[in-house]
Amino acid sequence: LRFAAHNDGAAPARWLLELAEPLLEHVDLYVVHRDGRSESWRTGSALPFANRALGHANFVFPLENAPHEAAIYYLRVRGGPVLRAPLRAWSYAAYAEHHERELLLRALCLGALLTLALSQLNARVRRMQGAWRALFVLSLAGVLMSFSGQLAQFLLPDSPRAVVHLPALTVALAMVSLAFGAADQLRAHAQLARPCRAAAYAMLLLLPLAWLVHTGLVLRVELGLLLALSSLVLIRLVRPLAGRLRSQAASARVQVLPRAGE
C-alpha cells in the first residue's frame, strides 16, 4: 500500500497510525520525508512482541510530520489467516481513550467466560458434561485472546511460533470439546450421538494439524468440518421430526361416511 499524509499546520503534527489486524505475520512500514529522511519499522505476529513500535495488540506506529510536510508511506503486509489492512489515523488523546475502553470491554468479556467455565464445573450435571462445557468455554476465551492479539501481548511475547498457530489451535480445541460434549449429552439418542462422536474423534486430528500447517488453511478446514457436522446433526434432527409430523397428519384424517338413508 502507498499513501501520503500532509500536515497543513505551522507546527509539527504527531499522530498514530494503527493497523487493526493483529494476526498479520509480517508488517513493514517505510516513511519517506520531504527532506529525504526515511524511517522504517519491521514487525508482525511472526516476530517477537518486542519488535512492535508500541506494545499494543494491534500494530501502532508513532509518526510525526514537519510543518507543511507531505510524507509518503509504504506499507507491506504478508502472511496470516486473513490478508487485510484496516488502517486508522489517531491523535494521541483519542487513541488513549479508545484503547482504554477496548481493553476494558475485552477484560469484561474474558472475565464473563471464565466465570461461566467455573459455573459449568459446579453445575448439577454429569461430571463429564460439565467438564466438556467448561473446556468449550475456556476454548472460546482462548479464541478471543488469540484473534485479538492479547495472547501475544500478555502471555507469549517471546513465542511468535505459538502466537501464529494459536488461532487455529484454540478453534480446534473448541470444536473437539463441542463435539465430545454433544455426543455425551445425546448418548441416549444413538442416531445423533454416533455422528457427533465420530466427528469428535476426527477433529482430534486438527490439534496436531493446527500446529504443523499454515493457520489460514487449517481455519478453512475447521470451518468446512463445522458446517458439515452442523448440517449432519440438523438432518438427523429434522428427519424423525418430519416423519412424526407425517404420521400425525395421516392419523388426523377422518373419513366421513354418509348415514343410512342419506
XYZ file of C-alpha atoms in Angstrom:
262
model
C 0.000 0.000 0.000
C 1.173 3.531 -0.756
C -0.377 6.685 0.682
C 0.547 10.230 1.729
C -0.153 12.386 4.788
C 0.033 16.196 4.566
C 0.488 18.478 7.570
C -1.225 21.792 6.768
C -0.267 23.409 10.077
C 2.682 25.549 11.069
C 3.635 23.195 13.925
C 4.816 19.570 13.823
C 1.958 17.050 13.789
C 2.377 13.988 15.996
C -0.106 11.182 15.340
C -0.557 7.405 15.461
C -1.152 5.003 12.607
C -2.983 1.822 13.676
C -3.128 -1.364 11.624
C -6.070 -3.179 13.231
C -5.247 -6.759 12.188
C -3.102 -8.433 14.877
C -2.794 -11.792 13.029
C -0.668 -10.456 10.161
C 2.628 -12.309 10.295
C 4.860 -9.676 8.637
C 4.255 -5.923 8.641
C 6.781 -3.445 7.172
C 6.246 0.314 7.217
C 8.537 2.770 5.373
C 8.261 6.561 5.612
C 9.935 8.944 3.145
C 10.018 12.579 4.316
C 10.199 15.642 2.098
C 13.783 16.413 3.130
C 14.942 12.921 2.110
C 14.927 11.349 5.567
C 13.457 7.862 5.830
C 12.155 5.725 8.661
C 11.204 2.064 8.773
C 9.597 -0.458 11.132
C 9.533 -4.223 10.779
C 7.098 -6.164 12.921
C 4.358 -8.810 12.744
C 2.945 -11.723 14.723
C 5.730 -13.988 13.392
C 8.313 -11.814 15.190
C 8.810 -11.315 18.952
C 6.450 -8.816 20.559
C 9.401 -6.550 21.364
C 9.546 -5.647 17.647
C 6.337 -3.630 17.977
C 6.767 0.126 17.717
C 4.326 0.390 20.644
C 3.440 -2.504 22.955
C -0.165 -2.933 21.841
C -2.090 -5.928 20.472
C -2.645 -4.179 17.136
C 0.247 -2.679 15.193
C 0.522 1.001 16.163
C 3.216 3.326 14.775
C 4.107 6.742 16.268
C 4.555 9.216 13.400
C 5.404 12.887 13.046
C 5.097 15.296 10.135
C 7.070 18.549 9.949
C 5.159 21.803 9.302
C 3.645 21.868 5.783
C 5.198 18.498 5.022
C 3.699 15.792 2.828
C 5.333 12.463 3.671
C 4.966 9.264 1.633
C 4.203 5.964 3.378
C 4.718 2.442 2.076
C 3.105 -0.428 3.964
C 3.703 -4.090 3.123
C 1.758 -6.900 4.810
C 2.398 -10.615 4.298
C 1.130 -13.866 5.813
C -1.651 -14.594 8.271
C -5.046 -16.316 8.097
C -6.652 -13.135 6.710
C -4.763 -10.725 4.478
C -6.279 -7.307 5.101
C -5.003 -3.933 6.256
C -7.616 -1.793 8.069
C -5.794 1.487 8.772
C -6.805 4.185 11.266
C -5.186 7.547 11.951
C -5.409 8.738 15.580
C -4.408 11.642 17.726
C -2.647 10.506 20.887
C -5.550 11.558 23.136
C -8.242 9.901 21.011
C -6.297 6.644 20.751
C -5.627 6.512 24.501
C -9.359 6.837 25.198
C -10.257 4.237 22.566
C -7.562 1.799 23.724
C -8.622 2.022 27.374
C -12.274 1.366 26.501
C -11.362 -1.562 24.239
C -9.195 -3.184 26.924
C -11.987 -2.824 29.476
C -14.574 -4.462 27.200
C -12.265 -7.362 26.386
C -11.409 -7.857 30.058
C -15.117 -7.934 30.959
C -15.816 -10.457 28.192
C -12.907 -12.650 29.275
C -13.996 -12.481 32.918
C -17.540 -13.490 31.964
C -16.242 -16.512 30.040
C -14.021 -17.640 32.923
C -16.922 -17.274 35.368
C -19.150 -19.311 33.045
C -16.491 -22.044 32.812
C -16.281 -22.295 36.613
C -20.068 -22.392 36.893
C -20.200 -25.313 34.442
C -17.798 -27.282 36.623
C -20.039 -26.674 39.637
C -23.338 -27.210 37.810
C -25.580 -30.130 38.768
C -24.967 -32.152 35.624
C -22.957 -35.261 34.902
C -19.299 -34.653 35.621
C -18.191 -35.260 32.018
C -20.872 -32.940 30.642
C -19.728 -30.158 32.950
C -16.076 -30.770 32.061
C -16.750 -30.637 28.308
C -18.809 -27.475 28.681
C -16.109 -25.832 30.818
C -13.422 -26.799 28.297
C -15.534 -25.384 25.466
C -15.981 -22.048 27.261
C -12.260 -21.873 28.093
C -11.506 -22.603 24.428
C -13.748 -19.698 23.437
C -11.731 -17.483 25.782
C -8.563 -18.700 24.046
C -10.104 -17.959 20.631
C -10.963 -14.433 21.773
C -7.482 -13.750 23.117
C -5.646 -15.268 20.145
C -7.675 -13.471 17.461
C -7.452 -10.147 19.309
C -3.665 -10.414 19.757
C -3.823 -10.415 23.554
C -2.082 -13.781 23.891
C 0.942 -12.322 22.133
C 0.749 -9.163 24.226
C 0.329 -10.617 27.708
C 1.177 -14.336 27.758
C 3.526 -15.246 24.882
C 5.551 -12.152 23.916
C 8.665 -14.218 23.139
C 6.973 -17.162 21.390
C 5.981 -15.972 17.908
C 5.627 -19.520 16.533
C 2.994 -20.330 19.145
C 1.249 -16.992 18.535
C 0.965 -17.716 14.802
C -0.611 -21.159 15.309
C -2.777 -20.488 18.373
C -5.854 -19.149 16.479
C -6.311 -22.439 14.627
C -5.329 -24.448 17.724
C -7.875 -22.778 20.002
C -10.625 -23.152 17.384
C -9.742 -26.859 17.040
C -9.913 -27.312 20.815
C -13.309 -25.598 20.921
C -14.626 -27.850 18.143
C -13.316 -31.017 19.819
C -14.862 -30.135 23.191
C -18.142 -29.141 21.499
C -18.349 -32.428 19.556
C -17.485 -34.636 22.555
C -19.873 -32.675 24.778
C -22.702 -33.037 22.244
C -22.037 -36.782 21.899
C -22.077 -37.200 25.683
C -25.288 -35.217 26.069
C -27.023 -37.121 23.245
C -25.841 -40.570 24.361
C -29.476 -41.718 24.733
C -30.133 -40.905 21.053
C -27.835 -43.183 19.086
C -28.688 -41.640 15.716
C -27.443 -38.253 16.902
C -24.670 -39.339 19.266
C -22.925 -41.577 16.724
C -22.080 -38.861 14.146
C -21.084 -36.423 16.919
C -18.707 -38.970 18.440
C -17.224 -39.852 15.034
C -16.736 -36.155 14.259
C -15.133 -35.619 17.666
C -12.519 -38.300 17.052
C -11.892 -36.940 13.557
C -11.449 -33.439 14.956
C -8.726 -34.663 17.283
C -6.555 -34.741 14.172
C -6.994 -30.975 13.944
C -4.886 -30.420 17.075
C -1.536 -31.568 15.577
C -2.602 -30.224 12.171
C -3.122 -26.750 13.638
C 0.458 -26.779 14.921
C 2.095 -28.063 11.731
C 0.137 -26.498 8.846
C -0.429 -22.851 7.917
C -3.101 -21.240 10.083
C -5.228 -19.959 7.198
C -5.525 -23.416 5.629
C -6.385 -25.087 8.947
C -9.075 -22.488 9.700
C -10.687 -23.211 6.331
C -10.664 -26.948 7.078
C -12.176 -26.291 10.513
C -14.932 -24.146 9.018
C -15.764 -26.869 6.486
C -15.913 -29.555 9.185
C -18.086 -27.375 11.391
C -20.552 -26.730 8.568
C -20.613 -30.434 7.661
C -21.237 -31.503 11.282
C -23.949 -28.881 11.756
C -25.678 -29.976 8.547
C -25.490 -33.654 9.556
C -26.946 -33.032 13.017
C -29.652 -30.821 11.537
C -30.624 -33.518 9.019
C -30.705 -36.180 11.754
C -32.952 -33.899 13.843
C -35.302 -32.888 11.046
C -35.798 -36.356 9.516
C -37.549 -38.022 12.537
C -39.471 -34.812 13.190
C -40.761 -34.821 9.608
C -41.705 -38.500 9.968
C -43.691 -37.801 13.145
C -45.476 -34.885 11.504
C -46.448 -37.055 8.535
C -47.802 -39.802 10.806
C -49.769 -37.283 12.855
C -51.211 -35.762 9.701
C -52.214 -39.211 8.432
C -53.945 -40.168 11.695
C -55.773 -36.841 11.779
C -57.561 -37.519 8.507
C -61.167 -38.521 9.240
C -63.225 -40.234 6.609
C -66.810 -39.025 6.897
C -69.238 -41.788 5.888
C -72.849 -40.975 4.968
C -75.522 -42.154 7.379
C -78.055 -44.807 6.348
C -80.873 -43.435 4.257
C -78.959 -40.396 3.080
